[in-house]
Amino acid sequence: MEYTTLGDTGTTVSRLCFGTWRFGKESDGTVETDRKEAHELLDTAWDNGINFIDTANVYGDPNGTSEEWIGEWLEDRDIHREDIVIASKVYFPFDGRGEPGPNDSGLGRKHIRAQIEGTLERLGTDYLDLYYIHRWDENTPIRETMQTLTELVREGKVHYLGASSMAAWKLTKALWESDVEGLERFDVTQPMFNAADTDDVGDYLDVCADQDIAVCPYSPLAGGFLTGKYERTEDGTVVAPDGSRGSLTDLFEDRYTSETAWEVLEAVESVADQVDATPAQVSLRWLMEQDRFTCVPIVGARTSDQLEENVGAVEFELSDEQFGRIDDARGGDGDGYR
């Protein structure tokens, strides 16, 4: 495993982060990853040198299940807390106590304070390495949110702060508020960013590059599209393997399978042939080799075999030509990229 410093922080993490959003998640009455499978995946991550785990208070059914299973795993395996970097999140309505009440969501002081205590209890720890706001809260002044998060840092309950998906101007506003008020600021972000998705995330990444903020993208394989397992028929429809995400949601085709995405996949597959790797490994490596900011993809593998394949992304490097071939297929102009 390769390791890197997480942006402008003093914490060292594996070049891949293991995401646990499937833990305990029910889809059509079926649990995507049950407790036994969750612990096996965590074992695989740990055995392969991954020391960075991503979760959220709302992951699992009921909410909190993912955090609880991670906490059980840490206790069962007797892993020293200092050897693991754990990230969790707050914002969405939390149903772990039953039907969410009027203060069981958002980024107000009351909700954040309640949720950090529950998160720490479920994980069996007295601090988080990284605490994300899961979304922007239009109903709470950002000053209140940043003040509350700053209190958590200064109390030792949280080491660093992160922000997930939001507009670039909102991230900039939050950073400005922190700087003006002398508050802790966001050191890590978690946008959806991958080689196939060319939606307008450029401004957001520009802010991260300028402010030396680490980027931990979710959906780094475009929902599985960049694994190469999907095919396009002559009429342009997408053929997905049974049980894959593309066969589970109508949103998949609209989000991931644009004409540009197919061109990116072709470039990724050509590079994969050259470096004797899989398309998934090349796609992850392309993210890891972004040079404007620290980029640590979050992989949410369903099986240990998939996770071990993902880890193979640390075993090779891309040449400038190979990196640029993928970037060119995305329609990039090379500005700010390697």
XYZ file of C-alpha atoms in Angstrom:
338
model
C 0.000 0.000 0.000
C 1.092 3.563 -0.666
C 0.436 6.301 1.882
C 0.084 10.061 1.617
C -0.474 13.070 3.837
C -4.129 14.073 3.803
C -3.961 17.513 2.230
C -2.722 20.192 4.604
C -3.268 18.052 7.711
C -0.661 16.114 9.654
C -2.407 12.770 9.170
C -1.108 10.004 6.917
C -3.622 7.804 5.120
C -3.582 4.961 2.609
C -3.951 6.020 -1.022
C -7.365 4.347 -1.015
C -10.158 4.866 1.498
C -12.675 2.095 2.183
C -16.282 3.270 2.040
C -18.974 1.525 4.077
C -22.226 3.005 2.792
C -23.534 -0.459 1.847
C -23.175 -1.830 5.380
C -26.652 -2.755 6.574
C -28.294 -0.978 3.632
C -31.558 -2.544 2.490
C -32.504 -2.527 -1.203
C -35.852 -4.080 -2.113
C -35.873 -5.973 1.191
C -32.339 -7.344 0.757
C -29.365 -6.218 2.834
C -26.591 -5.290 0.403
C -23.781 -6.064 2.892
C -24.627 -7.932 6.094
C -22.636 -7.883 9.323
C -20.492 -10.918 8.504
C -19.689 -9.614 5.023
C -18.937 -6.168 6.450
C -16.379 -7.563 8.867
C -14.804 -9.674 6.107
C -14.458 -6.585 3.912
C -12.919 -4.610 6.773
C -10.484 -7.495 7.317
C -9.533 -7.395 3.641
C -9.034 -3.638 3.729
C -6.863 -3.861 6.845
C -4.855 -6.823 5.547
C -4.089 -4.844 2.383
C -2.844 -1.793 4.234
C -5.934 0.416 4.027
C -6.028 2.468 7.228
C -8.691 4.994 6.174
C -12.381 4.108 6.694
C -15.319 6.265 5.620
C -18.816 6.015 7.107
C -21.756 8.248 8.077
C -24.340 8.405 10.823
C -27.098 7.601 8.309
C -25.471 4.582 6.659
C -27.461 1.398 7.201
C -31.024 0.472 8.064
C -31.684 1.630 10.672
C -29.306 4.567 10.530
C -26.131 4.051 12.531
C -25.736 0.388 11.556
C -22.547 0.980 9.564
C -20.884 2.849 12.434
C -21.969 0.169 14.885
C -20.509 -2.663 12.784
C -17.230 -0.797 12.371
C -17.065 -0.305 16.131
C -17.698 -4.007 16.709
C -14.973 -4.897 14.217
C -12.445 -2.621 15.892
C -13.189 -4.200 19.261
C -13.237 -7.781 17.962
C -9.944 -7.417 16.097
C -8.273 -5.518 18.947
C -6.900 -2.947 16.502
C -5.229 0.021 18.150
C -7.343 3.124 17.622
C -4.319 5.195 16.608
C -3.668 2.852 13.668
C -7.003 3.651 12.006
C -8.243 6.911 10.451
C -12.042 7.110 10.700
C -14.304 9.606 8.956
C -18.033 10.063 9.523
C -20.664 12.628 8.550
C -23.635 14.643 9.763
C -26.615 16.401 8.144
C -29.375 14.086 6.929
C -32.413 13.070 9.034
C -31.359 10.338 11.465
C -33.811 7.483 12.097
C -31.663 5.464 14.493
C -33.944 6.453 17.371
C -37.121 5.884 15.372
C -39.019 8.440 13.313
C -36.795 11.546 12.983
C -37.969 14.536 14.970
C -37.788 18.219 13.969
C -34.220 18.541 15.294
C -32.923 15.235 13.899
C -31.425 16.767 10.773
C -29.421 19.714 9.499
C -26.293 21.457 10.711
C -27.589 23.371 13.693
C -25.765 23.130 17.021
C -28.392 20.865 18.586
C -28.288 18.251 15.827
C -24.511 18.237 15.421
C -24.000 17.893 19.176
C -26.446 15.009 19.413
C -25.058 13.196 16.391
C -21.386 13.367 17.303
C -22.160 11.702 20.623
C -24.098 8.915 18.922
C -21.417 8.416 16.290
C -18.646 8.141 18.893
C -20.681 5.708 20.985
C -21.460 3.434 18.038
C -17.852 3.437 16.870
C -16.598 2.797 20.387
C -14.149 5.694 20.273
C -13.763 9.054 21.956
C -12.749 10.951 18.818
C -13.140 11.073 15.036
C -10.197 11.761 12.774
C -12.430 13.497 10.223
C -15.981 14.841 10.460
C -17.781 15.848 7.254
C -20.860 17.947 6.773
C -22.796 15.628 4.465
C -24.526 18.486 2.643
C -24.956 22.257 2.919
C -27.743 23.412 5.251
C -29.750 26.258 3.750
C -31.617 26.811 7.030
C -28.670 27.233 9.396
C -26.150 30.084 9.203
C -22.760 28.705 8.227
C -21.278 30.642 11.152
C -23.253 28.529 13.646
C -22.198 25.336 11.890
C -18.501 26.246 11.802
C -18.574 27.487 15.410
C -20.089 24.201 16.571
C -17.620 22.117 14.556
C -14.764 24.228 15.913
C -15.927 23.476 19.448
C -15.732 19.741 18.672
C -12.168 20.112 17.421
C -11.083 22.112 20.451
C -12.716 19.603 22.787
C -10.734 16.790 21.131
C -13.808 14.982 19.779
C -12.821 15.668 16.162
C -9.398 16.185 14.599
C -10.244 17.634 11.173
C -13.295 18.917 9.321
C -14.563 17.927 5.898
C -17.263 18.958 3.447
C -19.092 16.704 1.009
C -21.097 17.812 -2.021
C -21.954 21.485 -2.457
C -21.459 24.352 -4.886
C -17.989 25.859 -5.112
C -19.214 29.230 -3.873
C -20.633 27.620 -0.741
C -17.329 25.928 0.038
C -15.603 29.277 -0.511
C -18.100 31.022 1.767
C -17.464 28.496 4.544
C -13.692 28.908 4.220
C -14.054 32.698 4.301
C -16.236 32.512 7.420
C -13.654 30.341 9.161
C -10.796 32.650 8.248
C -12.606 35.839 9.269
C -13.928 34.417 12.552
C -10.781 32.493 13.506
C -12.578 29.146 13.292
C -11.423 25.713 12.151
C -11.757 25.274 8.387
C -12.463 22.388 6.026
C -9.331 20.361 5.232
C -10.972 17.608 3.155
C -13.796 17.435 0.626
C -15.853 14.533 -0.730
C -17.380 15.335 -4.127
C -18.456 12.884 -6.815
C -15.443 12.886 -9.124
C -14.293 10.257 -11.607
C -12.828 10.044 -15.086
C -16.188 9.379 -16.773
C -18.220 12.097 -15.070
C -17.587 15.430 -16.773
C -20.309 17.407 -15.030
C -19.308 20.814 -13.756
C -17.193 19.979 -10.731
C -14.215 21.959 -12.036
C -14.850 25.109 -9.998
C -15.149 23.048 -6.823
C -11.854 21.283 -7.509
C -10.237 24.631 -8.315
C -11.063 25.799 -4.796
C -9.596 22.606 -3.354
C -6.396 23.054 -5.368
C -6.027 26.705 -4.397
C -6.658 26.073 -0.693
C -4.640 22.816 -0.435
C -7.750 20.840 0.486
C -7.640 17.069 0.049
C -10.229 15.455 -2.236
C -11.714 12.061 -1.322
C -14.088 11.403 -4.213
C -17.006 9.032 -3.923
C -18.145 6.944 -6.896
C -14.585 6.880 -8.314
C -15.573 4.093 -10.724
C -18.730 5.867 -11.919
C -21.052 3.390 -10.259
C -19.134 0.498 -11.796
C -19.217 1.890 -15.332
C -15.419 2.270 -15.390
C -14.901 -1.401 -14.575
C -15.763 -2.128 -18.208
C -18.532 -4.584 -17.376
C -21.258 -2.611 -19.178
C -21.866 -2.825 -22.915
C -23.612 -0.553 -25.377
C -25.928 -1.995 -28.003
C -26.349 -0.646 -31.530
C -29.391 1.378 -30.500
C -27.403 3.030 -27.720
C -28.932 1.291 -24.740
C -26.791 -0.029 -21.907
C -26.573 -3.740 -21.157
C -25.700 -4.405 -17.532
C -24.794 -7.689 -15.828
C -27.488 -9.075 -13.528
C -27.277 -7.572 -10.060
C -25.060 -4.686 -11.101
C -25.943 -1.143 -10.209
C -26.904 -0.349 -13.780
C -29.681 -2.941 -13.591
C -30.890 -1.624 -10.245
C -31.566 2.026 -11.015
C -32.780 4.093 -13.960
C -30.561 6.936 -12.759
C -27.404 5.018 -13.709
C -27.730 5.520 -17.471
C -28.438 9.247 -17.205
C -25.641 9.898 -14.718
C -22.774 7.781 -16.000
C -23.203 6.720 -19.626
C -22.868 9.854 -21.722
C -21.133 9.772 -25.114
C -18.070 11.283 -23.451
C -18.126 8.577 -20.784
C -17.926 5.853 -23.440
C -14.938 7.636 -24.997
C -13.290 7.820 -21.575
C -13.919 4.117 -21.009
C -12.304 3.326 -24.359
C -9.222 5.335 -23.335
C -9.125 3.679 -19.927
C -9.337 0.208 -21.466
C -6.542 0.995 -23.923
C -4.298 2.155 -21.069
C -5.241 -0.915 -19.023
C -4.035 -3.169 -21.854
C -0.709 -1.332 -21.930
C 0.003 -1.528 -18.199
C -1.459 -5.018 -17.688
C -4.109 -3.771 -15.271
C -7.883 -3.717 -15.125
C -9.967 -0.696 -16.170
C -10.987 -0.218 -12.546
C -7.361 -0.068 -11.427
C -6.461 2.441 -14.155
C -9.463 4.627 -13.275
C -8.454 4.693 -9.619
C -4.819 5.363 -10.500
C -5.868 8.313 -12.683
C -7.514 9.873 -9.644
C -4.612 9.085 -7.313
C -2.178 10.810 -9.686
C -3.987 14.152 -9.760
C -1.235 16.604 -8.927
C -3.207 19.732 -8.039
C -4.473 18.271 -4.770
C -4.183 15.132 -2.679
C -6.738 12.701 -4.106
C -7.748 9.606 -2.119
C -10.590 7.706 -3.846
C -13.247 6.058 -1.676
C -13.828 2.496 -2.863
C -17.036 0.734 -1.849
C -16.389 -2.792 -3.070
C -19.089 -5.408 -2.584
C -16.696 -8.357 -2.246
C -13.191 -8.992 -0.965
C -12.087 -9.944 -4.473
C -13.269 -6.587 -5.805
C -11.515 -4.759 -2.992
C -8.258 -6.596 -3.609
C -8.549 -5.699 -7.294
C -8.966 -2.044 -6.306
C -5.843 -2.228 -4.134
C -3.923 -3.260 -7.244
C -4.117 0.379 -8.347
C -1.080 1.101 -6.151
C 1.129 -1.352 -8.041
C 1.807 0.731 -11.182
C 2.053 4.310 -12.426
C 0.669 6.055 -15.487
C 2.961 7.778 -17.958
C 2.223 11.388 -18.851
C 0.892 10.179 -22.208
C -1.414 7.607 -20.614
C -2.713 10.086 -18.039
C -3.248 12.683 -20.775
C -5.041 10.195 -23.043
C -7.741 9.730 -20.414
C -7.901 13.452 -19.703
C -8.204 14.241 -23.415
C -11.115 11.803 -23.734
C -12.883 13.754 -20.990
C -12.501 16.898 -23.080
C -9.952 18.373 -20.683
C -7.731 21.208 -21.857
C -4.849 20.179 -19.625
C -5.136 23.336 -17.533
C -4.208 22.469 -13.980
C -3.801 18.765 -14.615
C -0.599 16.766 -14.620
